Every structure is written in C-alpha cells, then in structure tokens.
Short mmCIF file of C-alpha atoms in Angstrom, two decimals:
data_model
loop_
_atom_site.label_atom_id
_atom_site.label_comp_id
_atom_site.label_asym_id
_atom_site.label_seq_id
_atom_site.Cartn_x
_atom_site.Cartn_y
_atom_site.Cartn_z
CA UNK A 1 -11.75 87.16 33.71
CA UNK A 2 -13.63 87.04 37.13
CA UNK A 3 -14.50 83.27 36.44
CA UNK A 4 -10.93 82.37 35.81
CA UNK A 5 -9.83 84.06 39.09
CA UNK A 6 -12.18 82.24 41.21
CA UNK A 7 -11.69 79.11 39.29
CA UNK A 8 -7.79 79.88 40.64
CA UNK A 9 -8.59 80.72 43.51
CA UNK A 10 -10.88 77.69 44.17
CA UNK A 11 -8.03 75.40 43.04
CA UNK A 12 -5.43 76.80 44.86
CA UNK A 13 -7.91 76.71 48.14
CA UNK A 14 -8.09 72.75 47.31
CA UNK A 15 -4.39 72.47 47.01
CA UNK A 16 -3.67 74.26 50.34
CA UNK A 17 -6.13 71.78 52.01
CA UNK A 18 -4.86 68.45 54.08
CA UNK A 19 -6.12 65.94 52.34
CA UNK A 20 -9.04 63.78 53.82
CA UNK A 21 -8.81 60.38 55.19
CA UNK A 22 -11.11 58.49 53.28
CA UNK A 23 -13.61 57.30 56.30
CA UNK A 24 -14.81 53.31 56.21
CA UNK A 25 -18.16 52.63 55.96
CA UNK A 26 -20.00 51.15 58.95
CA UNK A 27 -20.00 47.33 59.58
CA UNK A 28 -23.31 45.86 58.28
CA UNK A 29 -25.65 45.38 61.29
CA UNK A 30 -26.62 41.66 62.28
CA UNK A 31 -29.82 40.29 59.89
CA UNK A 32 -32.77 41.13 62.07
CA UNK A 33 -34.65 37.52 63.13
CA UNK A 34 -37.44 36.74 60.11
CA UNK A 35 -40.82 34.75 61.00
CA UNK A 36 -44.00 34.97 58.39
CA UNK A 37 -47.39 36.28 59.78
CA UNK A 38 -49.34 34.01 61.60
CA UNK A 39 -50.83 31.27 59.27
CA UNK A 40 -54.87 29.81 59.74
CA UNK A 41 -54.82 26.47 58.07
CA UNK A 42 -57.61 24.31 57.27
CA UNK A 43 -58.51 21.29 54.87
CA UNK A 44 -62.39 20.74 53.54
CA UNK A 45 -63.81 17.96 53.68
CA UNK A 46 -62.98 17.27 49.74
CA UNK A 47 -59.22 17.33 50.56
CA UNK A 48 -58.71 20.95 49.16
CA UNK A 49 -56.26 22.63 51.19
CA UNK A 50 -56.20 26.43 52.26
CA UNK A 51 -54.28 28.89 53.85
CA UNK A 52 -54.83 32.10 54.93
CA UNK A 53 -52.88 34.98 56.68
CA UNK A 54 -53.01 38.71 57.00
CA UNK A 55 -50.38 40.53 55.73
CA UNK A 56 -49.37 44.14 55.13
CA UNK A 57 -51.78 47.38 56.14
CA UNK A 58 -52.93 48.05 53.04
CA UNK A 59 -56.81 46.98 52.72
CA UNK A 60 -56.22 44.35 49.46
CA UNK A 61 -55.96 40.71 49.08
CA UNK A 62 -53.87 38.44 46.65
CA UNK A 63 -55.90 35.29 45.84
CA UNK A 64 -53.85 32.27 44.56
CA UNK A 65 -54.95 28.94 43.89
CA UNK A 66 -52.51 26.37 43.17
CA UNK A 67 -53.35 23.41 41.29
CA UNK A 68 -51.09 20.11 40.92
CA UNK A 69 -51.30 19.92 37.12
CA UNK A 70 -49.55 21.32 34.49
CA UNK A 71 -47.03 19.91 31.58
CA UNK A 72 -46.17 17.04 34.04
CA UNK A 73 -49.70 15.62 32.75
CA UNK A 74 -49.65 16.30 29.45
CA UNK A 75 -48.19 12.60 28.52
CA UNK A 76 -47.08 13.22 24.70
CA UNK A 77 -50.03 16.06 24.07
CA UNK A 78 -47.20 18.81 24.14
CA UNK A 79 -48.94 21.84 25.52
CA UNK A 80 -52.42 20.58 25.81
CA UNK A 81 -52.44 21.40 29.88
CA UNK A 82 -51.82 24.99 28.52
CA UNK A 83 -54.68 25.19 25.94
CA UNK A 84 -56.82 24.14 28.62
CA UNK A 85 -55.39 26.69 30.46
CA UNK A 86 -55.67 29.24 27.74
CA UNK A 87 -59.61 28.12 26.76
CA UNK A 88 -60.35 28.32 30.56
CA UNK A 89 -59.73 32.07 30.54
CA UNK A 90 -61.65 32.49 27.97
CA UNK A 91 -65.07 31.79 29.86
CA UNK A 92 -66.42 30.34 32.85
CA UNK A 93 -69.42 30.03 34.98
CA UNK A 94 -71.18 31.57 32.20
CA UNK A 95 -69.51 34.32 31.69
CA UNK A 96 -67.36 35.16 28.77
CA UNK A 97 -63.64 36.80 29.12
CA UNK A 98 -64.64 40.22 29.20
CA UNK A 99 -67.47 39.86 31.75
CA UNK A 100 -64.76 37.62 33.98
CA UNK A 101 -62.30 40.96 33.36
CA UNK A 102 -65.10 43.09 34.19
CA UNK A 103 -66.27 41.48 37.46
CA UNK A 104 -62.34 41.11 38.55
CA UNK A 105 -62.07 44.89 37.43
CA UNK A 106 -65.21 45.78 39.92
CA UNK A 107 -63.30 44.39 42.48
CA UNK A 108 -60.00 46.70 41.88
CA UNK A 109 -58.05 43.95 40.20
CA UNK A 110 -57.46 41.17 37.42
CA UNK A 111 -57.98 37.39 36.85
CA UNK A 112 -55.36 35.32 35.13
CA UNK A 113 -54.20 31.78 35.07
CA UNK A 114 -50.75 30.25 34.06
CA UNK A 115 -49.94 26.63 33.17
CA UNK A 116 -46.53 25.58 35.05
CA UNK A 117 -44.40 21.81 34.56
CA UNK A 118 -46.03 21.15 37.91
CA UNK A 119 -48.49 23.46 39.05
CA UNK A 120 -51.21 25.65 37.15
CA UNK A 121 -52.20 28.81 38.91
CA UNK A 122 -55.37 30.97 39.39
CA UNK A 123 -54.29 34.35 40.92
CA UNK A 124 -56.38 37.65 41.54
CA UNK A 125 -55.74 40.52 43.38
CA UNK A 126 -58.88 42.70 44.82
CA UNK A 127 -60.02 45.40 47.64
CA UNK A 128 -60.44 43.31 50.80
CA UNK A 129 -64.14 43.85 50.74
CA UNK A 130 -64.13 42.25 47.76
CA UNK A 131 -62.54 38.81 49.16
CA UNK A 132 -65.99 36.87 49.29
CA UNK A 133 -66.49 37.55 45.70
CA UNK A 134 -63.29 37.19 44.46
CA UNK A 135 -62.84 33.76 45.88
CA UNK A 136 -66.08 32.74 43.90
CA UNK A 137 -64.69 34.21 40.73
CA UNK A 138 -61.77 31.73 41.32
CA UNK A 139 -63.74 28.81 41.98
CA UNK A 140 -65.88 29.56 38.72
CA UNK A 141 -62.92 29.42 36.31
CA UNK A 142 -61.02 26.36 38.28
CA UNK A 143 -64.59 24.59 38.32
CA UNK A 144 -67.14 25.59 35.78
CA UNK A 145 -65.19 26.43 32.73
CA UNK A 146 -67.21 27.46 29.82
CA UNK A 147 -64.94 25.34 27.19
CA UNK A 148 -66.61 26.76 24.18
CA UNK A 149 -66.04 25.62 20.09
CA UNK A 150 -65.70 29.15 19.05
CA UNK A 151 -63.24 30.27 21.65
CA UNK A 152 -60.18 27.74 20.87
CA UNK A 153 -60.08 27.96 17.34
CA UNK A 154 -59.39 31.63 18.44
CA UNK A 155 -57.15 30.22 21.47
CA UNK A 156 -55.07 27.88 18.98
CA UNK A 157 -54.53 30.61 16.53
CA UNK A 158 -52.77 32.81 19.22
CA UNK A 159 -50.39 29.19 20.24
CA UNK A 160 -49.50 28.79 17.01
CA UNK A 161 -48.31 32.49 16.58
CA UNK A 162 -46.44 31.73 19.57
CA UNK A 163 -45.07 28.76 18.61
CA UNK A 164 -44.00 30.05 15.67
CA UNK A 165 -41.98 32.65 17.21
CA UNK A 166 -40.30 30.70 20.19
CA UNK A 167 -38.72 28.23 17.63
CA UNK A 168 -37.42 31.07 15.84
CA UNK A 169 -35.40 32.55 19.32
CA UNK A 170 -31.92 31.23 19.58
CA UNK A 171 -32.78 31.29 23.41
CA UNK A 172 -36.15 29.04 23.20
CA UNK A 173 -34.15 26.74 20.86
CA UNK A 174 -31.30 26.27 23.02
CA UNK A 175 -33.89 25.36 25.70
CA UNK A 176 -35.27 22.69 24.44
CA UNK A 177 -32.71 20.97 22.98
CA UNK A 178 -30.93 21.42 26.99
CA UNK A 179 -34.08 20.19 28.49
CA UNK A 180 -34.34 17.25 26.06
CA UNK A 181 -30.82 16.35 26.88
CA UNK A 182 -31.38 16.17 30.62
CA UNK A 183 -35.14 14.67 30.80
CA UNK A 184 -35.49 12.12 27.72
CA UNK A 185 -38.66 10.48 27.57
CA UNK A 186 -40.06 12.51 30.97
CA UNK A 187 -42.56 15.63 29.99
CA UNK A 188 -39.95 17.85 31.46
CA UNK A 189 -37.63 17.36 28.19
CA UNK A 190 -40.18 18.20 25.77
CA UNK A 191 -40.82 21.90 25.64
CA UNK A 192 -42.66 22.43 22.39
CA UNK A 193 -45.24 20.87 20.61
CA UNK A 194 -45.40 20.67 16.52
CA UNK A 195 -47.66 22.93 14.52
CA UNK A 196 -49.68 19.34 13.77
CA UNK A 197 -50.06 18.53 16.89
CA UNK A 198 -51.17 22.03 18.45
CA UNK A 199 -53.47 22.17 15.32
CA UNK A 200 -55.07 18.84 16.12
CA UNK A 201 -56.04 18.90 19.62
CA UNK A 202 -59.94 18.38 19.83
CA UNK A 203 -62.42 20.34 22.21
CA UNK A 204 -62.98 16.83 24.07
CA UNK A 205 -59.42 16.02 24.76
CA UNK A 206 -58.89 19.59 26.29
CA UNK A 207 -62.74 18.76 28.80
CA UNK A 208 -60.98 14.89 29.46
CA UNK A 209 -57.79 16.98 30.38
CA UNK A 210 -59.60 18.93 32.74
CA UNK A 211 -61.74 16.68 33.96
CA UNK A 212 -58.84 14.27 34.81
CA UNK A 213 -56.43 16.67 35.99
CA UNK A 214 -57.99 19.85 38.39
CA UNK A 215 -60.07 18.99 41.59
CA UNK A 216 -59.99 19.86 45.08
CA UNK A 217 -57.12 17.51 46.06
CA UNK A 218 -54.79 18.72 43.95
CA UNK A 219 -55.65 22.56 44.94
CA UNK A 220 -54.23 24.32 47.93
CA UNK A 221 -55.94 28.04 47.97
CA UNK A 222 -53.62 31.01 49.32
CA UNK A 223 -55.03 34.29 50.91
CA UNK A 224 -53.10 37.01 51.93
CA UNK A 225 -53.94 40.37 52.98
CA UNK A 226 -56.32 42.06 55.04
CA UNK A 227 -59.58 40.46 55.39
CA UNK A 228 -62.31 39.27 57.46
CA UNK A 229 -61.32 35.84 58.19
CA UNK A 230 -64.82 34.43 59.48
CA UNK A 231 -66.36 35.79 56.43
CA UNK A 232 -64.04 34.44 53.84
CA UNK A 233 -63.81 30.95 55.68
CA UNK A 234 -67.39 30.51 54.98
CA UNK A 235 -67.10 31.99 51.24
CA UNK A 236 -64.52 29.69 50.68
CA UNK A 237 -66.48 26.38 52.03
CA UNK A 238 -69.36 27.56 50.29
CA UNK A 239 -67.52 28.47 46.84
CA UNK A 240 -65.33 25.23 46.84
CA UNK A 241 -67.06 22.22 49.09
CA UNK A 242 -68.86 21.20 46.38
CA UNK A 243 -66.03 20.56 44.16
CA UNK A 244 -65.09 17.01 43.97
CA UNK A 245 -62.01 15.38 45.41
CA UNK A 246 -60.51 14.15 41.85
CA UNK A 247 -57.28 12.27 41.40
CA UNK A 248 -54.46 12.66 43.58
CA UNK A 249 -51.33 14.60 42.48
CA UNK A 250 -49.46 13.01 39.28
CA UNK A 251 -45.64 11.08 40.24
CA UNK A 252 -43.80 10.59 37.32
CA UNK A 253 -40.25 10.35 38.15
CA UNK A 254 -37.63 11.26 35.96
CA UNK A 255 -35.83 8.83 34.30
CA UNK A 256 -31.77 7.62 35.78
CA UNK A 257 -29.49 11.09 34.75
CA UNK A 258 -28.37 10.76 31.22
CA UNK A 259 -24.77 11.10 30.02
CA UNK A 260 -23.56 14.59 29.29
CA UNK A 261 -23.66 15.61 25.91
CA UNK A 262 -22.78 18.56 23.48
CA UNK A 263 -25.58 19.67 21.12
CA UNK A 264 -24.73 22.13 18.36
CA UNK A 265 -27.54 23.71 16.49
CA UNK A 266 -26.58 25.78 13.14
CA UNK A 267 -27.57 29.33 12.47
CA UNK A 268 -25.51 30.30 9.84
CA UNK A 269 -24.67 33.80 9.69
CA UNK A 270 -25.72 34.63 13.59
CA UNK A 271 -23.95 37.57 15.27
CA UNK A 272 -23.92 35.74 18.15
CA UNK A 273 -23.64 32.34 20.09
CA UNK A 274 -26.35 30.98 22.31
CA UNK A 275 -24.83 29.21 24.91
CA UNK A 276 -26.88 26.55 27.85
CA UNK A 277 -23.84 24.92 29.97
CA UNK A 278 -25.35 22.59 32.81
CA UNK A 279 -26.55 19.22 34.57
CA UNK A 280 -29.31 18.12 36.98
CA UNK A 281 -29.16 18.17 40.54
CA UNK A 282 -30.12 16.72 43.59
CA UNK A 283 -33.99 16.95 44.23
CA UNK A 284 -33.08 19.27 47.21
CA UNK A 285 -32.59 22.24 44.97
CA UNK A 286 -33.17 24.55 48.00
CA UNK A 287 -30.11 23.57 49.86
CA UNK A 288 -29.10 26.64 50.84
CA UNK A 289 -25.03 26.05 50.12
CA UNK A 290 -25.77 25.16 46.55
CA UNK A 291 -28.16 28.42 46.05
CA UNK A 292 -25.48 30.53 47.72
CA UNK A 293 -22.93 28.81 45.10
CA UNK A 294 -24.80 29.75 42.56
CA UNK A 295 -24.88 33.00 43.41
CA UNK A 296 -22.07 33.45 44.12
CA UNK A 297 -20.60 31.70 40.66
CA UNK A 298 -23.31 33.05 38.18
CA UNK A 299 -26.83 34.31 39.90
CA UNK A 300 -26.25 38.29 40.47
CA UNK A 301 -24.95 41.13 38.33
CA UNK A 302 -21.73 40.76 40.78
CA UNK A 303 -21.16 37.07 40.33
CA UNK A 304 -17.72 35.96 39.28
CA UNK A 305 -19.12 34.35 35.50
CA UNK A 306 -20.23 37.79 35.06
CA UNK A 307 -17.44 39.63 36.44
CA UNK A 308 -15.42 37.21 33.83
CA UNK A 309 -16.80 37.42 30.78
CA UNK A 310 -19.08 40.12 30.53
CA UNK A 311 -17.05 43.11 33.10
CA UNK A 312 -13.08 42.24 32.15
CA UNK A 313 -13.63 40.17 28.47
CA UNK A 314 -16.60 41.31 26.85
CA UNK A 315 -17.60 38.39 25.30
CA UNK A 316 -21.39 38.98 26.44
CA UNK A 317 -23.93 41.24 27.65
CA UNK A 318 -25.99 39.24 29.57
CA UNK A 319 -24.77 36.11 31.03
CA UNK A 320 -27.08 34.29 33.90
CA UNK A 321 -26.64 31.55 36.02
CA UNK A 322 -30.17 29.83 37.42
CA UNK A 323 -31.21 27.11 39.60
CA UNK A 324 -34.52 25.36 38.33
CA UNK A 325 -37.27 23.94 40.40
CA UNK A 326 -39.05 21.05 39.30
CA UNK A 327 -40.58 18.00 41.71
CA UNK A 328 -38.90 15.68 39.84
CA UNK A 329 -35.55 17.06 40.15
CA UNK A 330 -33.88 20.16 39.64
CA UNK A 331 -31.13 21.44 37.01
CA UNK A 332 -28.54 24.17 37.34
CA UNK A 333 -27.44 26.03 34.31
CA UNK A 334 -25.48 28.86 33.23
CA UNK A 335 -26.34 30.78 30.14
CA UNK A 336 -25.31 33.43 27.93
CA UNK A 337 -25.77 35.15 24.64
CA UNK A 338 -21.29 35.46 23.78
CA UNK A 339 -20.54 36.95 20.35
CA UNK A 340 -19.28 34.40 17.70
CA UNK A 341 -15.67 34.90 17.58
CA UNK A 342 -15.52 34.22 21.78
CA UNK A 343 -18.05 31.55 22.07
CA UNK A 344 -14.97 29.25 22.55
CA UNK A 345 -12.72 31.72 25.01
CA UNK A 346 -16.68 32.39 26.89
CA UNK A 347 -17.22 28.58 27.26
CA UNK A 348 -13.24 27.99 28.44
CA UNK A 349 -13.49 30.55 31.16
CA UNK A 350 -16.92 29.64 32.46
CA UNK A 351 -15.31 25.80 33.52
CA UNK A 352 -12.40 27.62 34.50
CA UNK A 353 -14.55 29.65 37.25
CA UNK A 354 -16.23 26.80 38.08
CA UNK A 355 -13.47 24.83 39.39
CA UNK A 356 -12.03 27.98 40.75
CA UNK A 357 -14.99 27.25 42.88
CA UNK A 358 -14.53 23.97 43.53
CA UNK A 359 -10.69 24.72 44.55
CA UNK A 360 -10.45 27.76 46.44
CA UNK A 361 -12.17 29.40 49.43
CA UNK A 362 -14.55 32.67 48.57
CA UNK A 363 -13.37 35.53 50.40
CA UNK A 364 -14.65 36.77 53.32
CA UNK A 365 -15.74 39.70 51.43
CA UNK A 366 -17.32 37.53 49.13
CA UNK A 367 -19.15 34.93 51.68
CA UNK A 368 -20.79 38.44 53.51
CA UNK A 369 -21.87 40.02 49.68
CA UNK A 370 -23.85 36.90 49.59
CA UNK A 371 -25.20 36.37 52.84
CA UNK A 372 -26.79 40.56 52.45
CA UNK A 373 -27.48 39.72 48.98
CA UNK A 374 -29.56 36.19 49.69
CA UNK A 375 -31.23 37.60 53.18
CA UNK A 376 -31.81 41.28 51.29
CA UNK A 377 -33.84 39.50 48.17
CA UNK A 378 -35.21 37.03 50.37
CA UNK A 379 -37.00 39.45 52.51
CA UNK A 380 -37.95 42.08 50.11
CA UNK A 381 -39.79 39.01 47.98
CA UNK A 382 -42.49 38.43 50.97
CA UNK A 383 -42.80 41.88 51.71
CA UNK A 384 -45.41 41.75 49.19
CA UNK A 385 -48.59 40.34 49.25
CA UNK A 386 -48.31 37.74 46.04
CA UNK A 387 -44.69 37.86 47.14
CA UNK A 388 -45.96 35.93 49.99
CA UNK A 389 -48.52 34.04 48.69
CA UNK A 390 -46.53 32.81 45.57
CA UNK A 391 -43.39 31.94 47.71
CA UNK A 392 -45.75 29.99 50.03
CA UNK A 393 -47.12 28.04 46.83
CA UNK A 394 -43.87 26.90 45.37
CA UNK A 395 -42.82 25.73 48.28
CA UNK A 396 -45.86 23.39 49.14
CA UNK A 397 -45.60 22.57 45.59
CA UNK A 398 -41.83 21.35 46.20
CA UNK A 399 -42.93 19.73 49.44
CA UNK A 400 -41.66 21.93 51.65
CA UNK A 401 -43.46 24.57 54.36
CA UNK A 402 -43.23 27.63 56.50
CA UNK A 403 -40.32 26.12 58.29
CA UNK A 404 -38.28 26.60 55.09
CA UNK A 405 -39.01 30.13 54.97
CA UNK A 406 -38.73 31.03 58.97
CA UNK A 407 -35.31 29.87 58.78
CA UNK A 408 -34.44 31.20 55.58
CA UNK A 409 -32.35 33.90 57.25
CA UNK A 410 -30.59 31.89 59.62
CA UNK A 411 -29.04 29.79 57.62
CA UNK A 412 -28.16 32.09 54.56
CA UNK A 413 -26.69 34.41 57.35
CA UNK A 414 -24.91 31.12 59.15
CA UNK A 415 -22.67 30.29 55.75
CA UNK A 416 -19.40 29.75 55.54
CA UNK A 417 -16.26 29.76 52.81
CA UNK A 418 -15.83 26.34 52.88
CA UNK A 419 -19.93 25.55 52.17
CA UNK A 420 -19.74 26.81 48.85
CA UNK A 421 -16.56 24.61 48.17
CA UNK A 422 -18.46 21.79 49.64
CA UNK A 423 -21.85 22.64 47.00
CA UNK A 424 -19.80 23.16 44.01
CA UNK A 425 -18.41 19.83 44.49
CA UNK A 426 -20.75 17.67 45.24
CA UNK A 427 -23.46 19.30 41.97
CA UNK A 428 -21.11 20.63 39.04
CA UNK A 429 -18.96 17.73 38.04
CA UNK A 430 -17.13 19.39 35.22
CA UNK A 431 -17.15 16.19 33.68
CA UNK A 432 -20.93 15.83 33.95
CA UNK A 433 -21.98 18.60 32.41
CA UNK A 434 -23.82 18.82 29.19
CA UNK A 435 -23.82 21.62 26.84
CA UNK A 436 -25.97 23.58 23.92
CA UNK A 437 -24.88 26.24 21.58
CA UNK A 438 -26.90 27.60 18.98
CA UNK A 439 -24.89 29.33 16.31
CA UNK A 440 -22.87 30.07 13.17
CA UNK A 441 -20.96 26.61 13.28
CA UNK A 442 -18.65 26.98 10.39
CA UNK A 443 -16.72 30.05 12.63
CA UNK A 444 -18.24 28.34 16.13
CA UNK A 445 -16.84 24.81 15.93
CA UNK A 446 -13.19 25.14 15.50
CA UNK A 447 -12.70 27.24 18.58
CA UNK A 448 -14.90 24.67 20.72
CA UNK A 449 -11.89 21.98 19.08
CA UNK A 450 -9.76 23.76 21.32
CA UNK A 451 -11.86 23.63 24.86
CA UNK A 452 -10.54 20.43 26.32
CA UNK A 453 -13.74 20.08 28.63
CA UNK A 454 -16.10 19.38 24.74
CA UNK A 455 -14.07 18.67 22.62
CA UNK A 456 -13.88 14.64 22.74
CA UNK A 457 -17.82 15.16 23.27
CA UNK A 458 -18.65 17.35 20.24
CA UNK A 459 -20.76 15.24 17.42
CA UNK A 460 -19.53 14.24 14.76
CA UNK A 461 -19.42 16.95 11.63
#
C-alpha cells in the first residue's frame, strides 16, 4: 500500500513538472594537428634498411622486420613462401621452437612470423632492456634458419589440416574464386594450393625459396619504443651486417583488368548465401576520397550497405565492405553472408546504394561521421607501439612514407560531399563489377534472373 502511494505520488510529481528541453550536444572540437615521433633512419652497408623511433612511456619495444617476399614469389608453388615461413619458426640459429619461445619469453614477449602476398614479417615484442637481444633473435630466424627433415613433415601435416578446412568455408571459397576472377595468371589470383601439391613440396625447394627470396635488401627493420638508441644501433649492425644483400624486391605486374564476371558456386542445401561483389582499383588505394567512400558506403557498423540490408531488411548479419592493399593493385569489395531466400533482394539493394553514391551528395551529417570516424581510428591505430610500427611497414611496403601518415588528418578532416561523389565514380563502375556467390543455386539462381545488373552475365545453367 505504501509502495503504491509513492509510486502515485512520484508520477503525479513527474506530471506536474515542465517538461525539459532536450539540450544539444556540443559541436565536435577541431581534430588536434597529428605528426609521428621523431624518426632515426639509417641504411647498412648491405642495403638493409632500418628505422627506429621512441614511442610511448612504457619501457617495451615492438620489433618488426619486414621482408619483400611472400606469395608474390611463389610462381605456381601455391603456398610454398608460407611453408618456408612455417618451417622457419620451427628452428633457427640452432635452436629449436621451444628454446626460440623460451628466449623471446625471457625477454617478456613472443616471436612469430607471417607470410603476406607481398611482405613476410618477423615481429617481437620485449622489455626495452631486452632490445639488443631481441634484435639478434630476429636476425637468427630471418638468417640462420634451422630447416630441418623432421620438422616439415610435422609443418605440412598442420597445412594440410588447414587446407582442408578453408576449402570447406563458404567464405574462403568465395575468395578464391573472386581473387581468381580479378588476377588470372598473377600469384595474387591463386589463393590455395592442392593437397598434391602442398604434399609434394621437397625440403630443397623450401632452402632455394629462401635462399632466393629473404636478404638484407629486401628487409627494412622497425623499432619502436623506448630504448637506448646507441646501443641498439650497434646490435643491429652487428646482428645484421653480415647478412648478404640478395636479390632486389620481386615486380610482377598484374596482368590488363579482366572483364567482370558472375561466378556461382553450388552448396546445395546452405542456409545461407555467400556473397563477394567487387572490381580492382587504381594502384593508389590510399586516396583518401575513395577510403572515405568506402566507409562511408560499406566500411563501419554505420555505413549505408549495412544500414540497408542488415538494420531495416535483415537479409544479413554481417555485411563488410573492404579496401585491399596489394603493390600490384588494389581491389574493393563488399561482402556478406545474406540468407537464401534474399540473396537476390541483398545483391539488388547493394548496386542500388552504390549509385545512390555515385548520384547524390552525403549529408553534412554524414561527411563529419566520417571525417571523426577516419581521424578517430586513424589515431588510436599508432597510439600503439606495433600500431606504429606495422602502419609504418605497410606503408613502405606500398611505397609510400611518413608524409602519408603526418597528413593523414588533414586531409580526412579537409573532405567534402562532393569527394565521395567524385571516388565512387571514378572506382565502382556498376557495370565493371564482378561478382561470387556461393550457395544453394536451385532456390539462389532464379532471384539473381531478376537483378538486371547479373543477369545477362550469369553462366550458363
């Protein structure tokens, strides 16, 4: 009885109350100017290039040592640049993996190494005292591999699992039939090798591979933190000017931009279409009107694909747009996992968005969402130290430098409505686009004989 009469009372309290003008938020404050740390730049005598900077107050160091090698060398040996890079990990310098994970460990961090298209990284992250050390560690896995019998049986066991599973992933399937379609004959189109091939790679190709493909003139080393810089300039002449030059960085342009095409791939039964809609694009991927585009269009939980089909349709969950680095060339593409019955609604209203883009102005609202959003993720990605360190790789890898990143800011925070117009334009030809879907085809392919944009493209049945 109590409760109800102050539950009354409360109520009739709020009714009697003016009600509140509902108070604007503040106007966002002008981007504060970015510049990176100071950089100390130096090249050895064997070409190997290195770069060093101290970053954050927190007594580590992130280690990275970039390599110009990867897939883009692996001619028609699908994945042999990454079971060198697998059998490398496995022992080096004479010591096996566990006694590299232990010495990284007794430095506070870890050692690994990834195989890129273009690039294959060494990266370690350790207590600043330990910088000298760690830097050796490096140069005994990028230099002095132990390459031993009993390791890649072990190695090609674990790639074959792998493999196995990947070509059973709508997603990884999708993938490489979308980067076959855009990069024929060019290492960038093939994406997986085939069980025979993995299985017959010999312990001599994988020492030629590595022989041929890592030296000092395709590495540029990266480290960031806080360190002594006289002392780790001399560990890293000592640790790496022995190391000889090698072959310069592989070019192996990409062959003229195929015609679009539309690849269906059957899984009868599926839930769910898998869905890869895009082209390439001009080798300056980082043009910052095109990355703000795709933003905008597909790239953030708030982008208008998403807003589409995923907030007011439901045909998906999870739909992504992504811009794709490569040194060759870049691609854009938007993809999404749609549920069967709307894979043909899903596909319609993505090209409808798309040349929403290319005929209207964004908003104001819309241009400043992306502006915060590009300058916010931008800056929070080198607050770290292998934020830093990675962001300074890619770039060098891409042929570009600091200036990139020192005006990042300036120019995301200097674009206008009528850039992203301009970007969506000139790089997403409707007509130009080529698209994969990976699903139940029997329900699938009668809806996609009603989107104008495939249908005179679909194969035929």
């Amino acid at each position: 009885m109590i409760r109800n009469l102050l539950l009354c009372t409360a109520a009739l309290a709020l009714t009697a109350a003016p009600a509140l003008a509902k108070e604007a938020p503040p106007a966002p404050a002008a981007p504060k100017p970015f510049a990176l740390p100071p950089l100390t730049e130096f090249t050895l005598a064997n070409g190997m290039k290195v770069t060093m900077a101290q970053h954050g107050n927190v007594p580590k160091v992130t280690i990275v040592a970039s390599v110009r090698t990867g897939n883009i060398d692996d001619g028609q040996n699908v994945w042999l640049a990454d079971l060198t890079g697998a059998l490398m990990q496995k022992g080096a310098g004479g010591r096996d993996a566990s006694q590299l994970a232990e010495a990284a460990a007794g430095m506070g961090g870890s050692l690994a190494l990834s195989t890129g298209l273009d690039s294959s990284s060494a990266m370690i992250d350790v207590l600043g005292e330990s910088t000298p050390d760690a830097v050796a560690l490096v140069a005994d896995l990028l230099q002095r591999p132990d390459f031993k019998a009993e390791e890649l049986e072990k190695v090609r066991a674990d790639m074959l699992r792998n493999l196995m599973v990947a070509k059973s992933t709508p997603g990884s399937i999708a993938s490489e039939a979308f980067s076959a379609a855009l990069y024929p004959e060019h290492p960038y189109g093939r994406t997986f090798p085939t069980p025979q091939q993995l299985s017959g790679y010999t312990l001599e190709q994988i020492k030629a591979f590595h022989a041929g493909n890592f030296g000092a003139a395709r590495t540029h080393l990266y480290i960031v933190g806080r360190f002594d810089p006289t002392t780790v300039r001399a560990a890293v002449e000592k640790a790496f000017g022995g190391w000889a030059a090698g072959a310069a960085p592989t070019a192996l342009p990409v062959p003229a931009e195929p015609a679009p095409k539309v690849v269906l791939i059957d899984r009868p039964g599926a839930p769910q279409s898998t869905v890869w809609i895009g082209k390439r694009v001009a080798k300056p991927g980082y043009d910052m009107d095109f990355r703000a585009t795709n933003t905008l269009l597909g790239g953030y939980f708030s982008s208008r694909i998403t807003r589409n089909i995923r907030e007011d349709k439901g045909y998906t969950y999870s739909p992504s747009a992504s811009l794709s680095q490569r040194v060759q060339g870049a691609f854009w593409v938007e993809d999404a996992d749609i549920t069967a019955e709307s894979t043909g609604p899903a596909i319609t209203e993505i090209y409808k968005e798309i040349r929403r883009m290319q005929d209207t102005l964004p908003t104001d609202a819309e241009v400043q969402g992306i502006r915060n959003y590009m300058n916010g993720t931008f800056v929070l990605g080198l607050s770290s130290r292998d934020g830093l360190a990675g962001s300074l790789a890619n770039l060098d890898v891409q042929g570009l430098g600091v200036d990139y990143l020192n005006g990042y800011v300036g120019r995301a925070s200097a674009l206008k409505a009528a850039d992203f117009q301009t970007a969506a334009k000139r790089e997403l030809s409707v007509d130009k686009l080529s698209v994969v879907i990976v699903g139940p085809l029997e329900s699938v392919r009668p809806q996609l004989e009603k989107v104008p944009e495939i249908a005179a493209k679909l194969p035929k049945k």
